[in-house]
Structure formats: C-alpha cells, structure tokens
PDB file of C-alpha atoms in Angstrom:
ATOM      1  CA  MET A 284       0.000   0.000   0.000  1.00  0.00           C
ATOM      2  CA  ASP A 285       2.881   2.350   0.732  1.00  0.00           C
ATOM      3  CA  PHE A 286       4.250   1.837  -2.822  1.00  0.00           C
ATOM      4  CA  TRP A 287       0.970   2.950  -4.439  1.00  0.00           C
ATOM      5  CA  ALA A 288       0.676   5.955  -2.141  1.00  0.00           C
ATOM      6  CA  SER A 289       4.154   7.103  -3.051  1.00  0.00           C
ATOM      7  CA  PHE A 290       3.519   6.277  -6.740  1.00  0.00           C
ATOM      8  CA  TRP A 291       0.459   8.556  -6.850  1.00  0.00           C
ATOM      9  CA  ASN A 292       2.391  11.208  -4.927  1.00  0.00           C
ATOM     10  CA  ILE A 293       5.027  11.119  -7.651  1.00  0.00           C
ATOM     11  CA  ILE A 294       2.374  11.372 -10.375  1.00  0.00           C
ATOM     12  CA  TRP A 295       0.724  14.292  -8.538  1.00  0.00           C
ATOM     13  CA  PHE A 296       4.124  16.003  -8.210  1.00  0.00           C
ATOM     14  CA  PHE A 297       4.743  15.762 -11.976  1.00  0.00           C
ATOM     15  CA  VAL A 298       1.245  16.997 -12.825  1.00  0.00           C
ATOM     16  CA  SER A 299       1.641  19.926 -10.418  1.00  0.00           C
ATOM     17  CA  ALA A 300       5.068  20.751 -11.809  1.00  0.00           C
ATOM     18  CA  PHE A 301       3.697  20.684 -15.376  1.00  0.00           C
ATOM     19  CA  ILE A 302       0.844  23.031 -14.474  1.00  0.00           C
ATOM     20  CA  PHE A 303       3.212  25.400 -12.660  1.00  0.00           C
ATOM     21  CA  ILE A 304       5.666  25.522 -15.573  1.00  0.00           C
ATOM     22  CA  ALA A 305       2.818  26.070 -18.060  1.00  0.00           C
ATOM     23  CA  TYR A 306       1.543  28.923 -15.890  1.00  0.00           C
ATOM     24  CA  LEU A 307       5.015  30.515 -15.761  1.00  0.00           C
ATOM     25  CA  ILE A 308       5.347  30.289 -19.549  1.00  0.00           C
ATOM     26  CA  ALA A 309       1.942  31.931 -19.970  1.00  0.00           C
ATOM     27  CA  LEU A 310       2.857  34.626 -17.440  1.00  0.00           C
ATOM     28  CA  PHE A 311       6.131  35.451 -19.203  1.00  0.00           C
ATOM     29  CA  SER A 312       4.326  35.514 -22.554  1.00  0.00           C
ATOM     30  CA  ILE A 313       1.793  37.957 -21.151  1.00  0.00           C
ATOM     31  CA  ILE A 314       4.505  40.200 -19.688  1.00  0.00           C
ATOM     32  CA  THR A 315       6.424  40.120 -22.990  1.00  0.00           C
ATOM     33  CA  ASP A 316       3.270  41.010 -24.909  1.00  0.00           C
ATOM     34  CA  LEU A 317       2.449  43.740 -22.430  1.00  0.00           C
ATOM     35  CA  PHE A 318       5.740  45.521 -23.079  1.00  0.00           C
ATOM     36  CA  ARG A 319       5.618  44.803 -26.838  1.00  0.00           C
ATOM     37  CA  ASP A 320       2.207  46.486 -27.276  1.00  0.00           C
ATOM     38  CA  ARG A 321       2.709  50.016 -28.614  1.00  0.00           C
ATOM     39  CA  GLU A 322      -0.969  50.956 -28.491  1.00  0.00           C
ATOM     40  CA  LEU A 323      -1.273  50.557 -24.707  1.00  0.00           C
ATOM     41  CA  SER A 324      -0.262  53.548 -22.596  1.00  0.00           C
ATOM     42  CA  GLY A 325       2.421  53.292 -19.923  1.00  0.00           C
ATOM     43  CA  GLY A 326      -0.109  53.714 -17.117  1.00  0.00           C
ATOM     44  CA  LEU A 327      -2.249  50.832 -18.338  1.00  0.00           C
ATOM     45  CA  LYS A 328       0.845  48.681 -18.763  1.00  0.00           C
ATOM     46  CA  ALA A 329       1.823  49.410 -15.161  1.00  0.00           C
ATOM     47  CA  LEU A 330      -1.712  48.621 -13.999  1.00  0.00           C
ATOM     48  CA  TRP A 331      -1.751  45.259 -15.802  1.00  0.00           C
ATOM     49  CA  PHE A 332       1.716  44.464 -14.435  1.00  0.00           C
ATOM     50  CA  ILE A 333       0.771  45.281 -10.835  1.00  0.00           C
ATOM     51  CA  ALA A 334      -2.399  43.237 -11.172  1.00  0.00           C
ATOM     52  CA  LEU A 335      -0.337  40.334 -12.544  1.00  0.00           C
ATOM     53  CA  ILE A 336       1.917  40.485  -9.495  1.00  0.00           C
ATOM     54  CA  PHE A 337      -0.781  40.689  -6.798  1.00  0.00           C
ATOM     55  CA  VAL A 338      -3.712  38.786  -8.335  1.00  0.00           C
ATOM     56  CA  SER A 339      -1.838  36.780 -10.920  1.00  0.00           C
ATOM     57  CA  LEU A 340      -4.094  33.880 -11.962  1.00  0.00           C
ATOM     58  CA  PRO A 341      -7.365  35.820 -12.464  1.00  0.00           C
ATOM     59  CA  THR A 342      -5.482  38.705 -14.120  1.00  0.00           C
ATOM     60  CA  ALA A 343      -3.683  36.316 -16.486  1.00  0.00           C
ATOM     61  CA  LEU A 344      -6.977  34.683 -17.471  1.00  0.00           C
ATOM     62  CA  ILE A 345      -8.645  38.063 -18.010  1.00  0.00           C
ATOM     63  CA  TYR A 346      -5.671  39.283 -20.070  1.00  0.00           C
ATOM     64  CA  LEU A 347      -5.782  36.186 -22.273  1.00  0.00           C
ATOM     65  CA  ILE A 348      -9.537  36.527 -22.797  1.00  0.00           C
ATOM     66  CA  VAL A 349      -9.590  40.289 -23.410  1.00  0.00           C
ATOM     67  CA  ARG A 350      -6.320  40.798 -25.278  1.00  0.00           C
ATOM     68  CA  GLY A 351      -5.565  37.291 -26.611  1.00  0.00           C
ATOM     69  CA  LYS A 352      -6.301  38.045 -30.264  1.00  0.00           C
ATOM     70  CA  GLY A 353      -4.076  41.128 -30.251  1.00  0.00           C
ATOM     71  CA  MET A 354      -1.441  39.113 -28.426  1.00  0.00           C
ATOM     72  CA  ALA A 355      -1.406  36.561 -31.236  1.00  0.00           C
ATOM     73  CA  GLU A 356      -1.222  39.294 -33.892  1.00  0.00           C
ATOM     74  CA  ARG A 357       1.699  41.045 -32.181  1.00  0.00           C
ATOM     75  CA  SER A 358       3.513  37.735 -31.835  1.00  0.00           C
ATOM     76  CA  ARG A 359       2.955  36.879 -35.507  1.00  0.00           C
ATOM     77  CA  LYS A 360       4.143  40.330 -36.560  1.00  0.00           C
ATOM     78  CA  ASN A 361       7.271  40.016 -34.421  1.00  0.00           C
ATOM     79  CA  ILE A 362       8.081  36.606 -35.913  1.00  0.00           C
ATOM     80  CA  GLU A 363       7.603  37.930 -39.457  1.00  0.00           C
ATOM     81  CA  GLU A 364       9.900  40.909 -38.764  1.00  0.00           C
ATOM     82  CA  SER A 365      12.559  38.651 -37.263  1.00  0.00           C
ATOM     83  CA  THR A 366      12.359  36.251 -40.196  1.00  0.00           C
ATOM     84  CA  ARG A 367      12.557  39.080 -42.714  1.00  0.00           C
ATOM     85  CA  ALA A 368      15.568  40.601 -40.929  1.00  0.00           C
ATOM     86  CA  ALA A 369      17.356  37.239 -40.822  1.00  0.00           C
ATOM     87  CA  GLU A 370      16.677  36.612 -44.526  1.00  0.00           C
ATOM     88  CA  ASP A 371      17.921  40.092 -45.451  1.00  0.00           C
ATOM     89  CA  TYR A 372      21.081  39.539 -43.428  1.00  0.00           C
ATOM     90  CA  ILE A 373      21.702  36.165 -45.042  1.00  0.00           C
ATOM     91  CA  ARG A 374      21.219  37.666 -48.508  1.00  0.00           C
ATOM     92  CA  THR A 375      23.738  40.443 -47.840  1.00  0.00           C
ATOM     93  CA  VAL A 376      26.333  38.078 -46.378  1.00  0.00           C
ATOM     94  CA  ALA A 377      25.960  35.189 -48.814  1.00  0.00           C
ATOM     95  CA  GLN A 378      25.365  37.146 -51.993  1.00  0.00           C
ATOM     96  CA  VAL A 379      27.472  35.779 -54.843  1.00  0.00           C
ATOM     97  CA  SER A 380      27.265  37.168 -58.340  1.00  0.00           C
ATOM     98  CA  PRO A 381      26.666  34.875 -61.316  1.00  0.00           C
ATOM     99  CA  SER A 382      30.059  35.823 -62.758  1.00  0.00           C
ATOM    100  CA  ASP A 383      31.760  34.619 -59.542  1.00  0.00           C
ATOM    101  CA  GLU A 384      29.928  31.306 -59.763  1.00  0.00           C
ATOM    102  CA  ILE A 385      30.868  30.882 -63.412  1.00  0.00           C
ATOM    103  CA  ALA A 386      34.515  31.709 -62.647  1.00  0.00           C
ATOM    104  CA  LYS A 387      34.567  29.076 -59.884  1.00  0.00           C
ATOM    105  CA  ALA A 388      32.973  26.510 -62.185  1.00  0.00           C
ATOM    106  CA  LYS A 389      35.508  27.332 -64.944  1.00  0.00           C
ATOM    107  CA  ALA A 390      38.383  26.880 -62.503  1.00  0.00           C
ATOM    108  CA  LEU A 391      36.958  23.512 -61.457  1.00  0.00           C
ATOM    109  CA  HIS A 392      36.574  22.509 -65.129  1.00  0.00           C
ATOM    110  CA  GLU A 393      40.132  23.561 -65.987  1.00  0.00           C
ATOM    111  CA  SER A 394      41.534  21.650 -63.005  1.00  0.00           C
ATOM    112  CA  GLY A 395      39.686  18.545 -64.167  1.00  0.00           C
ATOM    113  CA  ALA A 396      37.460  18.299 -61.088  1.00  0.00           C
ATOM    114  CA  ILE A 397      34.279  18.496 -63.175  1.00  0.00           C
ATOM    115  CA  THR A 398      33.369  17.532 -66.703  1.00  0.00           C
ATOM    116  CA  ALA A 399      32.367  19.898 -69.486  1.00  0.00           C
ATOM    117  CA  GLU A 400      28.748  18.812 -69.058  1.00  0.00           C
ATOM    118  CA  GLU A 401      28.834  19.637 -65.338  1.00  0.00           C
ATOM    119  CA  TYR A 402      30.467  22.980 -66.137  1.00  0.00           C
ATOM    120  CA  GLU A 403      27.693  23.845 -68.590  1.00  0.00           C
ATOM    121  CA  HIS A 404      25.057  22.840 -66.040  1.00  0.00           C
ATOM    122  CA  LEU A 405      26.634  25.053 -63.338  1.00  0.00           C
ATOM    123  CA  LYS A 406      26.963  27.908 -65.818  1.00  0.00           C
ATOM    124  CA  ALA A 407      23.296  27.622 -66.826  1.00  0.00           C
ATOM    125  CA  ARG A 408      22.198  27.528 -63.190  1.00  0.00           C
ATOM    126  CA  ALA A 409      24.313  30.608 -62.377  1.00  0.00           C
ATOM    127  CA  LEU A 410      22.761  32.484 -65.273  1.00  0.00           C
ATOM    128  CA  GLY A 411      19.285  31.443 -64.177  1.00  0.00           C
ATOM    129  CA  THR A 412      18.461  29.509 -67.293  1.00  0.00           C
ATOM    130  CA  SER A 413      16.972  26.066 -67.306  1.00  0.00           C
ATOM    131  CA  SER A 414      19.413  23.175 -67.386  1.00  0.00           C
ATOM    132  CA  ALA A 415      17.138  21.564 -70.002  1.00  0.00           C
ATOM    133  CA  SER A 416      18.071  24.322 -72.474  1.00  0.00           C
ATOM    134  CA  VAL A 417      21.764  23.443 -72.178  1.00  0.00           C
ATOM    135  CA  PRO A 418      22.736  21.105 -74.988  1.00  0.00           C
ATOM    136  CA  GLN A 419      23.908  17.681 -73.813  1.00  0.00           C
ATOM    137  CA  GLN A 420      27.238  16.529 -75.283  1.00  0.00           C
TER     138      GLN A 420
END
C-alpha cells in the first residue's frame, strides 16, 4: 500500500510541476506582450503588471480573454519581422554574383574536377536559365 501511495504522490508532483511551468510560460508571454504592445499607454501597462503580481491567476486569465487576439497578432508580426531581418542579413552576407559562380565553375573545369557537361550545367544555373536548355554533349 505504501508503494501505491508514493507512486500517486510522484504522479501528482509531476502533474503539479507541469501546471506550474505552463503557468510561468503563460505569465512570461503575457509580460512580454504587455511591453511589446505600442498601443497601450504606460499607465495601463503598469496597472496590468501590478495586477499580474498581486492577483496573478485571475489577471492572467482576463488578459488572455480580453487581449488574446491582439497578443497573437503582435507575436505573428514580431516573428515575421525577425524572419525578414534574418533573410535580409543572409542575402547580404551570402550574396554571390553569377560571374563569380561561373569563374569558380571554370576553374573547377580547368583543373579537371568536373566535366564539361557539369560545367555547362553550373553555368546555366548561375545564369538562371533552365538546365534543359543546355545542350547535352
């Protein structure tokens, strides 16, 4: 009997820990959204924050019900901006001109690392033309 009592105590501990961690994640998401919102005045932000500290569970539920849709929109917008910034950065860093690619392919062809057919394929790809239009030898 003692084994089953301790077994259910362990299960209860894990369920409680899961609920607590989920609540903390929700709370941090709410606080992040609160400071991300540009439409909300500083006084209202402070009011929401104080309410979250003193009456946290009901305030968190009210915030999610009242401002949940806007919270999702702000999060989506932030993700899109981050993705766009990362893609722009990657483009600026990794940008290689077609002439550079052709020069590299020519050097590989001259060294014997690739065949003439592979060189033509790389050249066509660098120029943006279809590899089907390149004549096969």
